[in-house]
Coordinates of C-alpha atoms in Angstrom, one line a residue:
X1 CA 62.5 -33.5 -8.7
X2 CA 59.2 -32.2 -8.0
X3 CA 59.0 -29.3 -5.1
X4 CA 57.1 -30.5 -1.9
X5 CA 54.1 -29.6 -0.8
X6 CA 52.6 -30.8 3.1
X7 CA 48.8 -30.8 3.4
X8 CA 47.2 -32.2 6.9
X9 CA 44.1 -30.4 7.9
X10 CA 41.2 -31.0 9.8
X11 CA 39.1 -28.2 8.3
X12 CA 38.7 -29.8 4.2
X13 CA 36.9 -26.9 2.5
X14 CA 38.3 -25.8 0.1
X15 CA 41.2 -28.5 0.3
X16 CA 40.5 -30.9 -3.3
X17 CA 40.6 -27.9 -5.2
X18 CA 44.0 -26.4 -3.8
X19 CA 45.5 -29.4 -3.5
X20 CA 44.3 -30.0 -7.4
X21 CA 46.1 -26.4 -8.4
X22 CA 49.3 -27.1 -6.7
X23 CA 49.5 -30.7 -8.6
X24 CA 48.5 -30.6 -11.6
X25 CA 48.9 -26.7 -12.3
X26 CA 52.6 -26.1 -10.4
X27 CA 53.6 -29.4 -10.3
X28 CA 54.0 -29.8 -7.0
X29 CA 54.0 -33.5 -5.1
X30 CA 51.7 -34.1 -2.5
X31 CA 52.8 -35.0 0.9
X32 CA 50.0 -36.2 3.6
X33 CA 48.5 -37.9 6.9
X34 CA 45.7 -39.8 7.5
X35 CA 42.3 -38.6 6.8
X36 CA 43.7 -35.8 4.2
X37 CA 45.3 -38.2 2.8
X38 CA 42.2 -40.6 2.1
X39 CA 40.4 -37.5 1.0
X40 CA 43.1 -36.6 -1.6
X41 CA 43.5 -40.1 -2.5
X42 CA 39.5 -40.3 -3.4
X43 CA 39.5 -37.5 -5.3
X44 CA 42.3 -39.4 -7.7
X45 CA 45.3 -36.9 -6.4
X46 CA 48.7 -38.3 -6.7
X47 CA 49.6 -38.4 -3.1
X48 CA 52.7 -39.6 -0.7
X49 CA 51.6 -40.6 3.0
X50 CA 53.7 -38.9 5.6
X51 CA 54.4 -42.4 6.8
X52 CA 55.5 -43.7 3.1
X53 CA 57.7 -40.5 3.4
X54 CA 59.7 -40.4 6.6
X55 CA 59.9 -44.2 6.8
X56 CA 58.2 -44.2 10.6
X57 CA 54.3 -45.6 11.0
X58 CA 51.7 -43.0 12.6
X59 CA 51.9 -44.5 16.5
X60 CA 50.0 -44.1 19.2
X61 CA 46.7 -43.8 17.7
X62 CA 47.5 -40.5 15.7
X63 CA 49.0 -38.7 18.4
X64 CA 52.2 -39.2 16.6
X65 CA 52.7 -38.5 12.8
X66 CA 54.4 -35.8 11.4
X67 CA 57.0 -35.5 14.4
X68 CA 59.9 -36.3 12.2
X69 CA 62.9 -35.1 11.2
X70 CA 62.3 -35.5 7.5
X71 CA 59.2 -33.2 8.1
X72 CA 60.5 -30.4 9.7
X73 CA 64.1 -30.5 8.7
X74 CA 62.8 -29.9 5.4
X75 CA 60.8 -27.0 6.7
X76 CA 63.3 -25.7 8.9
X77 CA 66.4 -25.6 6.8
X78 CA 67.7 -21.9 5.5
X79 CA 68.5 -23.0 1.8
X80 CA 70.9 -20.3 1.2
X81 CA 73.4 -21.7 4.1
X82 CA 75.7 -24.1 2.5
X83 CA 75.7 -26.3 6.1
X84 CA 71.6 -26.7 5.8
X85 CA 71.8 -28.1 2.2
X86 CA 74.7 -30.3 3.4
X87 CA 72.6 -31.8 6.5
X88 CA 69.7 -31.8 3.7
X89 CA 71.9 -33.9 1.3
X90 CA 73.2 -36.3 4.4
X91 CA 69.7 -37.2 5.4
X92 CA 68.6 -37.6 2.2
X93 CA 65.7 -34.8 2.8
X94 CA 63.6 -32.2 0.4
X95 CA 62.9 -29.4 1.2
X96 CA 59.0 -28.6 2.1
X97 CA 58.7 -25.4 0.2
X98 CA 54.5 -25.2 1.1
X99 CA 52.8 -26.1 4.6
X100 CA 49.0 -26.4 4.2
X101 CA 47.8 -27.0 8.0
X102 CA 44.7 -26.4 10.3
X103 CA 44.4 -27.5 14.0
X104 CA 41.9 -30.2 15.3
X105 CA 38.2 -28.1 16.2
X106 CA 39.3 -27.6 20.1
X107 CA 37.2 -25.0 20.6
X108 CA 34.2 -26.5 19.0
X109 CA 34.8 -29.7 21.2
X110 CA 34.3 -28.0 24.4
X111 CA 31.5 -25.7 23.0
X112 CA 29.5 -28.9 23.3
X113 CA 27.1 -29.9 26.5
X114 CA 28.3 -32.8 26.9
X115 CA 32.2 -32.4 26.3
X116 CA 34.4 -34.2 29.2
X117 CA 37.9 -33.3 29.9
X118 CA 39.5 -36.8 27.9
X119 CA 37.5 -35.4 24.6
X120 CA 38.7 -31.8 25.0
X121 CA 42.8 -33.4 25.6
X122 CA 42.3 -35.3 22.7
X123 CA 41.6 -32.5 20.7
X124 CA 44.3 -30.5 21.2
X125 CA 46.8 -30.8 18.4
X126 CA 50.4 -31.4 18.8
X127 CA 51.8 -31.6 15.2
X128 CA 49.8 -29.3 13.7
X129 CA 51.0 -26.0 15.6
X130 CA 54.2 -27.6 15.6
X131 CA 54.2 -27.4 11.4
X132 CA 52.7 -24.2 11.6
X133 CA 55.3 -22.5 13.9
X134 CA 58.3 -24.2 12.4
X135 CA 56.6 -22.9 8.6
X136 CA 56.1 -19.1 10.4
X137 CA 59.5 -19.4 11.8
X138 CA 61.2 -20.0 8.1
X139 CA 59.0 -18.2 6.0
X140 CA 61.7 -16.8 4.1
X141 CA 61.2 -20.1 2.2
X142 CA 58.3 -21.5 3.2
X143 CA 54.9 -20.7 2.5
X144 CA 52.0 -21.5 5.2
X145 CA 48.5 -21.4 5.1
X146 CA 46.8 -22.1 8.1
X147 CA 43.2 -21.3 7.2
X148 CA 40.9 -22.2 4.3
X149 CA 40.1 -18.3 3.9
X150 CA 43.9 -18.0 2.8
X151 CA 43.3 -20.3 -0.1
X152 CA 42.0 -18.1 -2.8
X153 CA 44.3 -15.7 -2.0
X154 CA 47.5 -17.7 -2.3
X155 CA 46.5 -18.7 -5.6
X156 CA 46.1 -15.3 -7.2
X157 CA 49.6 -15.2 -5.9
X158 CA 51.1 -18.1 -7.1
X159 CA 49.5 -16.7 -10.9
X160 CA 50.5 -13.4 -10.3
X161 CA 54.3 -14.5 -9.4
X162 CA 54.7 -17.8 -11.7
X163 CA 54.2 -20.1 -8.9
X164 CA 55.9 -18.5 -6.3
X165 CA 55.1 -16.3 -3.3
X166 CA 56.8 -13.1 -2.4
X167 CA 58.8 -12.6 0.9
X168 CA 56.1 -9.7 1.3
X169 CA 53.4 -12.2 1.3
X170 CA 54.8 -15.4 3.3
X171 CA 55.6 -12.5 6.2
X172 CA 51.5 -12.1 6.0
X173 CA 51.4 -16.0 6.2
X174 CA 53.4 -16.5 9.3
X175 CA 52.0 -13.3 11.2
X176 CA 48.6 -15.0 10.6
X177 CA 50.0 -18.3 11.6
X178 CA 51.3 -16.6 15.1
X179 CA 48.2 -15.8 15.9
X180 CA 46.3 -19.0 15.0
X181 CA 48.7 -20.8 17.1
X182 CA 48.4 -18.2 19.6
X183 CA 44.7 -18.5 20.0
X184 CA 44.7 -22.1 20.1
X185 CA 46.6 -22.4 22.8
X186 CA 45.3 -19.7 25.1
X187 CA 41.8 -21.5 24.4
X188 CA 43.1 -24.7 26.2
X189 CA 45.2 -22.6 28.5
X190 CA 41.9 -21.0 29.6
X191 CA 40.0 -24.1 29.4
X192 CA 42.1 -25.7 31.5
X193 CA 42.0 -23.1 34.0
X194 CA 38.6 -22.9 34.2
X195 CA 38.4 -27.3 34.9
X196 CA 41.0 -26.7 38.0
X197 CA 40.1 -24.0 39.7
X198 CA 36.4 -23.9 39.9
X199 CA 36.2 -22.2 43.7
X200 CA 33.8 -19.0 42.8
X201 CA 34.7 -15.8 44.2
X202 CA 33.6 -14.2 47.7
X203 CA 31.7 -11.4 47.5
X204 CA 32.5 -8.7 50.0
X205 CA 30.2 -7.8 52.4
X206 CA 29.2 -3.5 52.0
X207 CA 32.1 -1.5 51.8
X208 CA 34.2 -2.9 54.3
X209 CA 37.5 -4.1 52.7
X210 CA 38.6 -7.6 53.2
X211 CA 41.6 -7.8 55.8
X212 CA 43.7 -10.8 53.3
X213 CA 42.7 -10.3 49.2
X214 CA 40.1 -12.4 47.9
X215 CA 41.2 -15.6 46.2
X216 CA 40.8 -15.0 42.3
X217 CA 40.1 -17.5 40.0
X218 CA 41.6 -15.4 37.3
X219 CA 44.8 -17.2 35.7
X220 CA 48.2 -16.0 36.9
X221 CA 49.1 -14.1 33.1
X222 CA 46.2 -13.3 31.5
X223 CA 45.5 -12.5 27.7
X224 CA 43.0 -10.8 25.9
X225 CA 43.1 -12.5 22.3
X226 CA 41.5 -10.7 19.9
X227 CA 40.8 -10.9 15.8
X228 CA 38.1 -10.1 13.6
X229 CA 38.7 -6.9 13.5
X230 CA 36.0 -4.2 12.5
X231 CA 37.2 -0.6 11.7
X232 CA 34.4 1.9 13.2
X233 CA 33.8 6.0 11.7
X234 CA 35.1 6.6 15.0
X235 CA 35.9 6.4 18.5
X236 CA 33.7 8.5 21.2
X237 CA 34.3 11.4 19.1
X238 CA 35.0 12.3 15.5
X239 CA 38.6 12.7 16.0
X240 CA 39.4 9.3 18.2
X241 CA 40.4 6.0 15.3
X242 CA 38.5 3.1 16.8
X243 CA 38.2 -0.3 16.1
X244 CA 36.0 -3.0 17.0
X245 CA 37.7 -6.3 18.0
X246 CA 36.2 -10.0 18.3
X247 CA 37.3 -12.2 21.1
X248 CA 38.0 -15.6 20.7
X249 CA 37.5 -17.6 17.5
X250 CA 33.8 -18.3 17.8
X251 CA 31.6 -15.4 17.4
X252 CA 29.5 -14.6 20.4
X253 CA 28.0 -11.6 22.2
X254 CA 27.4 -8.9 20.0
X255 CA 29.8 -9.9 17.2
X256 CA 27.0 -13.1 16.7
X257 CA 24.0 -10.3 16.9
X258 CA 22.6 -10.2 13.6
X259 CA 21.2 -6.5 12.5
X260 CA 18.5 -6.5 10.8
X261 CA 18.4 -2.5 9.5
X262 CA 19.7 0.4 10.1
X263 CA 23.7 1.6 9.1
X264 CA 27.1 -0.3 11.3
X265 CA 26.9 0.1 15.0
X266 CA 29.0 3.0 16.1
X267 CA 31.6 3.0 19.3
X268 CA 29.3 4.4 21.6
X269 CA 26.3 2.3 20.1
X270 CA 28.2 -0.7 21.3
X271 CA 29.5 1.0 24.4
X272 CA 25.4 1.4 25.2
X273 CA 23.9 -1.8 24.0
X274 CA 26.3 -3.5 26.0
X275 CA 25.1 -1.2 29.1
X276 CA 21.5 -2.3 28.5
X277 CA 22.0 -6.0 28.1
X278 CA 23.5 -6.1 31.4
X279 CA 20.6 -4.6 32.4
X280 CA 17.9 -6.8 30.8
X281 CA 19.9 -9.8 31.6
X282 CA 18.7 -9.5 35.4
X283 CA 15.2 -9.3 34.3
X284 CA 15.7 -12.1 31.3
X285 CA 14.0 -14.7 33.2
X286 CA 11.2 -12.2 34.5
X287 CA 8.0 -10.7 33.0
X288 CA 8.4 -8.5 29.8
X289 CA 11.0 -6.1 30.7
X290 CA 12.2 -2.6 28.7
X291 CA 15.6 -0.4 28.6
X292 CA 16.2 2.3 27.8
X293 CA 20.2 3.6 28.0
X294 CA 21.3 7.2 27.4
X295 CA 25.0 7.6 27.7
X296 CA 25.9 4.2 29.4
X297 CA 23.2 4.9 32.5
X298 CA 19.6 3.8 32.3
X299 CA 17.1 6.5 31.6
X300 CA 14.1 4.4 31.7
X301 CA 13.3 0.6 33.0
X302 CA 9.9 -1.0 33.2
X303 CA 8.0 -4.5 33.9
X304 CA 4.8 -4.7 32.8
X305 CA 2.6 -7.5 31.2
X306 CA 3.5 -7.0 27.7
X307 CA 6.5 -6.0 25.8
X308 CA 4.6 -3.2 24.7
X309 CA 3.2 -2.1 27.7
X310 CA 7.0 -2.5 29.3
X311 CA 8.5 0.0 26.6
X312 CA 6.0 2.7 27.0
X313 CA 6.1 2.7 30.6
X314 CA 10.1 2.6 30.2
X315 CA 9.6 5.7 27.8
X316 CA 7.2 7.4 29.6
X317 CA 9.3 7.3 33.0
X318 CA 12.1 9.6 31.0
X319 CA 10.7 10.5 27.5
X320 CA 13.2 13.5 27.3
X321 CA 16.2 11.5 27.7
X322 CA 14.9 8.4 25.7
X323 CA 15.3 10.3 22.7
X324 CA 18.6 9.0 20.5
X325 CA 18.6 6.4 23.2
X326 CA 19.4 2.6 23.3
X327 CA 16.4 0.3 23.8
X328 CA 16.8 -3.3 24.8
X329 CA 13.9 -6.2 25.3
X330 CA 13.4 -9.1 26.7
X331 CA 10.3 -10.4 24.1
X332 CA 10.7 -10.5 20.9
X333 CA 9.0 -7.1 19.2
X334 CA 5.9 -7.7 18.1
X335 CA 3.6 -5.0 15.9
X336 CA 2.2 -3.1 19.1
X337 CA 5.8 -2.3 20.1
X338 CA 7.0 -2.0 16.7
X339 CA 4.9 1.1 16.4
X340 CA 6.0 2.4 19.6
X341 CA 9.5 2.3 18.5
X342 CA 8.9 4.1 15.8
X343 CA 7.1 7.4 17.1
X344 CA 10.5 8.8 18.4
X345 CA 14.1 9.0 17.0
X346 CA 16.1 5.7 19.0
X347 CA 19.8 4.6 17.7
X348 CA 19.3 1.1 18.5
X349 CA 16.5 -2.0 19.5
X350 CA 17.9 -5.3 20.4
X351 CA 15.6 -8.2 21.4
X352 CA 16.1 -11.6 21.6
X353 CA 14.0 -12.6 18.3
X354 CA 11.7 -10.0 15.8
X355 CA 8.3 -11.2 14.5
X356 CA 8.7 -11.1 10.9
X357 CA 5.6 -8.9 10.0
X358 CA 7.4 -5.9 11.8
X359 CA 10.0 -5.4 9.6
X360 CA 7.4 -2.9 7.5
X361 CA 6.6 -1.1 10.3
X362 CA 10.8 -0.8 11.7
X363 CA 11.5 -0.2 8.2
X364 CA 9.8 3.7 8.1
X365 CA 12.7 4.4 10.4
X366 CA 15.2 3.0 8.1
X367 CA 18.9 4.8 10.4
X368 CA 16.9 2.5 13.3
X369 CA 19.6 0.0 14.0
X370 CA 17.6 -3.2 14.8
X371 CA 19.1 -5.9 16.3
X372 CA 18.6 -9.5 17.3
X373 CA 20.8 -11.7 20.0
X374 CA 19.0 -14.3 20.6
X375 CA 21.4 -14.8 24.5
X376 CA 21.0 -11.4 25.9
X377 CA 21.8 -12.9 29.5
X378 CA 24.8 -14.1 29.1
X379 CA 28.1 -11.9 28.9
X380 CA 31.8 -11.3 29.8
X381 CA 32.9 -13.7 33.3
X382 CA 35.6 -10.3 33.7
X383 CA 35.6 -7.0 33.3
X384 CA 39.3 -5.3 31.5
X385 CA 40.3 -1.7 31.8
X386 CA 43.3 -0.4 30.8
X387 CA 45.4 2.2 32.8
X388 CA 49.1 3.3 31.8
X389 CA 51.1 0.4 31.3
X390 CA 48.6 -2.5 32.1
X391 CA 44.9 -3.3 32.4
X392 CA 42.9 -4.1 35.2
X393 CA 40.5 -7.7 35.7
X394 CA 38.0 -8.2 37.8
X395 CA 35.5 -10.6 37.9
X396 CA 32.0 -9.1 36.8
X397 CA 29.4 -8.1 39.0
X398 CA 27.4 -10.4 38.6
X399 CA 26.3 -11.3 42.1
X400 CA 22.5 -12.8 41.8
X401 CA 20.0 -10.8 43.7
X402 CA 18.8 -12.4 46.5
X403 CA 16.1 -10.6 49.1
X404 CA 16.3 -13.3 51.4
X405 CA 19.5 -12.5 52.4
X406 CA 18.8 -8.7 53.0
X407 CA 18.6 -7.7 56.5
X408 CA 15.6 -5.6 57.5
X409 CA 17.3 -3.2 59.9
X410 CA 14.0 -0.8 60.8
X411 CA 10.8 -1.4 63.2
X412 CA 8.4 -1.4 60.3
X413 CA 8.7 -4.3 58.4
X414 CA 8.5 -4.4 54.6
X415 CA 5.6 -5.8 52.8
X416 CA 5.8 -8.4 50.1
X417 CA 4.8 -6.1 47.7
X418 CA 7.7 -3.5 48.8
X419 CA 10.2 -6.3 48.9
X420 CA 9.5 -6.6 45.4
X421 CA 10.2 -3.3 44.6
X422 CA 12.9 -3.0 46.4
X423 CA 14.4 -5.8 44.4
X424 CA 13.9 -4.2 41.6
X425 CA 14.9 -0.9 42.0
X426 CA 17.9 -2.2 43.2
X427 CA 18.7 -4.3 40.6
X428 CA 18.4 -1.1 38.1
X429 CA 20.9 0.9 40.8
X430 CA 23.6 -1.7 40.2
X431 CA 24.1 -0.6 36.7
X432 CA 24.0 2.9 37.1
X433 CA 27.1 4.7 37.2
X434 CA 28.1 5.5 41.5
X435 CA 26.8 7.2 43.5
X436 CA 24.0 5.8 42.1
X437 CA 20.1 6.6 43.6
X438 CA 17.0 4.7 41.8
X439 CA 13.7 5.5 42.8
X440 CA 11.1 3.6 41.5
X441 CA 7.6 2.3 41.8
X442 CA 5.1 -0.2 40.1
X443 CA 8.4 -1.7 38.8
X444 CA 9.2 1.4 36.9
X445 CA 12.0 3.7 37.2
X446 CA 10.9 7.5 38.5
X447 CA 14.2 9.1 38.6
X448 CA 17.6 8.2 38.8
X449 CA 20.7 10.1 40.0
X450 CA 23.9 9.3 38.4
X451 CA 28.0 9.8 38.6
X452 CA 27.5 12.6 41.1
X453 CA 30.2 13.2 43.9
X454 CA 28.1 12.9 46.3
X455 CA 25.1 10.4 47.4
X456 CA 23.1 13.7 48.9
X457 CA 23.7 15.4 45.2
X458 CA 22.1 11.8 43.3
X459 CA 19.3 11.4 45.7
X460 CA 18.5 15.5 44.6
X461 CA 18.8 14.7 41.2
X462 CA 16.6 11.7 41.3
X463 CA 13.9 13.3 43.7
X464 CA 13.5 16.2 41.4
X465 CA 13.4 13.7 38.0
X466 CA 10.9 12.1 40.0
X467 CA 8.5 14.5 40.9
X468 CA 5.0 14.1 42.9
X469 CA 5.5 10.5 41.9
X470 CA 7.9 10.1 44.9
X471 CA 5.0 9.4 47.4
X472 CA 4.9 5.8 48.1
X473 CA 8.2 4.9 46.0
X474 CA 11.3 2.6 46.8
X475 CA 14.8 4.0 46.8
X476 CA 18.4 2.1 46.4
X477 CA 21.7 3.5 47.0
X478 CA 24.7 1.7 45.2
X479 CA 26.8 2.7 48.7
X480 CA 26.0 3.0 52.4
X481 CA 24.9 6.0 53.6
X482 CA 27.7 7.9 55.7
X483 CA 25.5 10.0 57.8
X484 CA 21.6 10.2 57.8
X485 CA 20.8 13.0 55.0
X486 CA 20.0 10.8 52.5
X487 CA 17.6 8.8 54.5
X488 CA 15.8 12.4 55.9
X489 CA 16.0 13.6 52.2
X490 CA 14.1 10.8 51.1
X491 CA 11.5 10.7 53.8
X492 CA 10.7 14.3 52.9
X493 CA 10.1 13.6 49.0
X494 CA 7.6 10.0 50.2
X495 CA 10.0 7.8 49.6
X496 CA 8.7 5.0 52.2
X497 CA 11.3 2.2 51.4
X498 CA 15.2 2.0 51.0
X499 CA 17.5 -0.3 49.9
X500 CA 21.5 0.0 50.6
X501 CA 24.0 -1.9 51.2
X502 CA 24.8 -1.3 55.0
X503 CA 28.5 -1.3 55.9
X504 CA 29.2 2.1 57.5
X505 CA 30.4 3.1 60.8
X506 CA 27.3 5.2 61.1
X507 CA 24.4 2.9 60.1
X508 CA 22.5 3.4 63.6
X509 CA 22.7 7.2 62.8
X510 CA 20.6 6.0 59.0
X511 CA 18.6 3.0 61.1
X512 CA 17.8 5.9 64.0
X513 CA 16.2 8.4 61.2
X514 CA 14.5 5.8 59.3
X515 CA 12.6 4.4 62.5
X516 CA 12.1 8.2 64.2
X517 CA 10.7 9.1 60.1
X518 CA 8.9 5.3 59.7
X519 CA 10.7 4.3 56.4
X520 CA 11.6 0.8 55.9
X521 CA 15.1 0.0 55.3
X522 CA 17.0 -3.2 54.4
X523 CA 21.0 -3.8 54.2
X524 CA 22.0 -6.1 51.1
X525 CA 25.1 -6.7 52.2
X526 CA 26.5 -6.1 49.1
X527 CA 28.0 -3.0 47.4
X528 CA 27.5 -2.2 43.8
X529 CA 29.8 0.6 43.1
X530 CA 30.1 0.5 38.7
X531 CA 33.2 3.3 37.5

């Protein structure tokens, strides 16, 4: 009697010529449902329908097919216990000794525009992670594949081993298998999730804390699936492993980037280019915009009318810190910026697209890592840290900007083109690392303070990176102002606007100083502290 063999994927590369090995090669007999069963049939395979089989008919339109105790009792049975093979010879089955299964495209389903909740249901497979879990389960005699990628591979073994498998290798199988299923079902799970609670957020208003705690519409477990995974030289330093991880099945983010030069992005290349997208994705939909990122905190941001215009400005506004920095565009780089790049020593350029002439010119910097991602807007819904025996989520900050909401809190009254500014330079101070200062002007950054102890010590830092330039700038605080320093401290440099978020017990002490000084000063409402 020939050894069995059960093949029902929805995923046929690479399926006609396994299937062809294990027939005609090792003798195996085919066992299959519905469409990989037509397929096998029209490529002249000698194969048994599931149906023909177990005796039952596929029902219910498909749902039902494999769901039978012929199926997985001859998956499931331990051949070396003499009460299996009895059950086995009572119920006149074989055992399977091979599962070949893959798991309807769920994830692709609901990728698409149009998807509606009855498409996504029925395309989440029942039998097919049941097969593959009741094949892990028993791979001490059963071999599973559950992905085409597998295939070569578990031929070379069934040559190198006479047309078995080693225990070693089936272990490999079912691990893999574990963690197919597991991704499947914590797509739908999330899926799901994201169809019945669709309530966003509250966002708090300045620092005050919320008396009950905000409703989340994070899921009551949560799981961070990931695969792919990417050894890197190293973590932050030399002497930190690292590894770079893909989440979810679909590549997306930066593991769909494509690089066009330069050697593998680095730990704290990724750590950065992830910094400056979230910067450039609040100025995606604007005028040309330029980042630069130094160590997770912007050094240099610009607007101008061209990309290349936007980049020098961006340089310019910090050129001793924009060396070995991060550089992220929202044009595609064209020769004038191309050029620009390459006058100083960057790690990395992403853009969402690269005019093809410029790879001669990006090429004389050949350890430039260049880098195209065509959706720099779009990121992570959460943030995830981890602290000693868990991880924290939070939803990411990634409450739109919106002036007309800001209360103007001072006698003088901001003019359009400050309120612009002030827009701006607070949209750079959200993703700089608290307390956080920005000073800008002409929609370019002056000087920034960064991860100082105290606001007073940032708004130093920033006045002094800024120079003579202060005179007529904009300033934003990530945090209220606690007393009135910062606001005096400011006045005295030129700075003539301020932007803060408002929220603290002594706000007429700030609104007092800015009218007595006459700055104009406008409360957000909204707090942008970033750890």
């Amino acid at each position: 009697m020939k050894p069995l063999a059960l093949l029902s994927v929805s995923d046929k590369a690479g399926l006609l010529e396994l299937a062809r090995e294990l027939s005609t090669v090792y003798n195996y007999q085919l066992i299959s449902s519905g469409g990989t069963a037509k397929a096998l049939k029209a490529a002249e395979l000698d194969v048994t329908k599931v149906s023909d089989y177990t005796g039952a008919p596929e029902i219910l339109g498909g749902r039902v097919k494999t769901l039978h105790p012929r199926i997985h009792g001859g998956i499931l049975a331990r051949l070396e216990l003499p009460e299996h093979q009895q059950d086995l010879e009572d119920n006149a089955i074989q055992p399977i000794r091979i599962v070949v299964v893959n798991l309807y495209p769920f994830e692709a389903t609901i990728a698409k525009s149009d998807v509606t909740l009855a498409d996504a249901i029925e395309n989440i497979d029942i039998g097919g992670p049941t097969l593959i879990r009741a094949s892990a389960k028993n791979y001490q005699h059963v071999a599973v594949l559950s992905s085409p990628s597998q295939y070569a591979d578990f031929l070379a073994e069934l040559q190198a081993h006479d047309g078995a498998t080693t225990l070693e290798f089936r272990q490999k199988l079912a691990i893999a298998a574990f963690q197919h299923t597991q991704a499947y079902d914590l797509a739908i799970a999330n899926y799901l999730n994201q169809q019945t609670i669709s309530a966003p957020i509250p966002s708090t208003v300045a620092d005050a804390e919320p008396s009950e705690p905000l409703t989340s519409n994070l899921s009551s477990s949560y799981t961070l699936l990931c695969n792919n995974p990417k050894p890197l030289r190293y973590g932050e330093n030399p002497h930190q492993p690292a590894t770079w991880y893909q989440v979810g099945a679909t590549p997306k983010g930066w593991s769909a980037a494509q690089l066009l030069q330069g050697k593998e992005l680095s730990y704290n290349n990724l750590l950065d280019l992830e910094s400056a997208r979230r910067i450039i994705a609040e100025f995606a939909d604007d005028l040309p915009c330029a980042v630069i990122v130094k160590h997770n905190n912007p050094c240099g941001v610009a607007i101008a009318p061209t990309i290349a215009e936007a980049y020098q400005k961006a340089f310019d506004a910090d050129s001793t810190s924009a060396f070995g920095g991060i550089v992220a565009l929202n044009r595609a780089i064209d020769e004038e910026t191309a050029k620009l790049l390459t006058k100083t020593f960057l790690e990395c350029v992403v853009a969402p697209a690269c005019v093809p002439s410029v790879a001669a010119i990006l090429g004389k910097k050949q350890n430039l890592r260049v880098l195209v991602l065509s959706d720099l807007k779009h990121g992570s819904a959460e943030t995830v840290k981890t602290i000693a025996g868990g991880m924290l989520v939070q939803r990411a900050d990634d409450e739109a900007v919106n002036p007309e909401k800001w209360q103007i809190v001072t006698q003088k009254q901001p003019t359009p083109a400050q309120l612009k500014e002030l827009a701006f330079t607070w949209k750079v101070c959200r993703h700089v690392k608290s307390n956080a200062i920005t000073i800008t002007k002409n929609f370019t950054t002056l000087g920034i303070g960064a991860g100082q102890m105290n606001r007073v010590g940032s708004t130093k830092i920033a006045i002094e990176q800024a120079g003579e330039n202060t005179q007529g700038a904009c300033l934003a605080s990530d945090g209220f102002f606690p007393f009135d320093d910062t606001v005096r401290t400011a006045a005295a440099a030129g700075i003539v606007a301020i932007a803060q978020p408002g929220g603290s017990l002594r706000d007429a002490d700030s609104i007092k100083a800015a009218d007595e000084l006459g700055l104009v000063m406008v409360f957000t409402g909204v707090r942008h502290f970033l750890h």
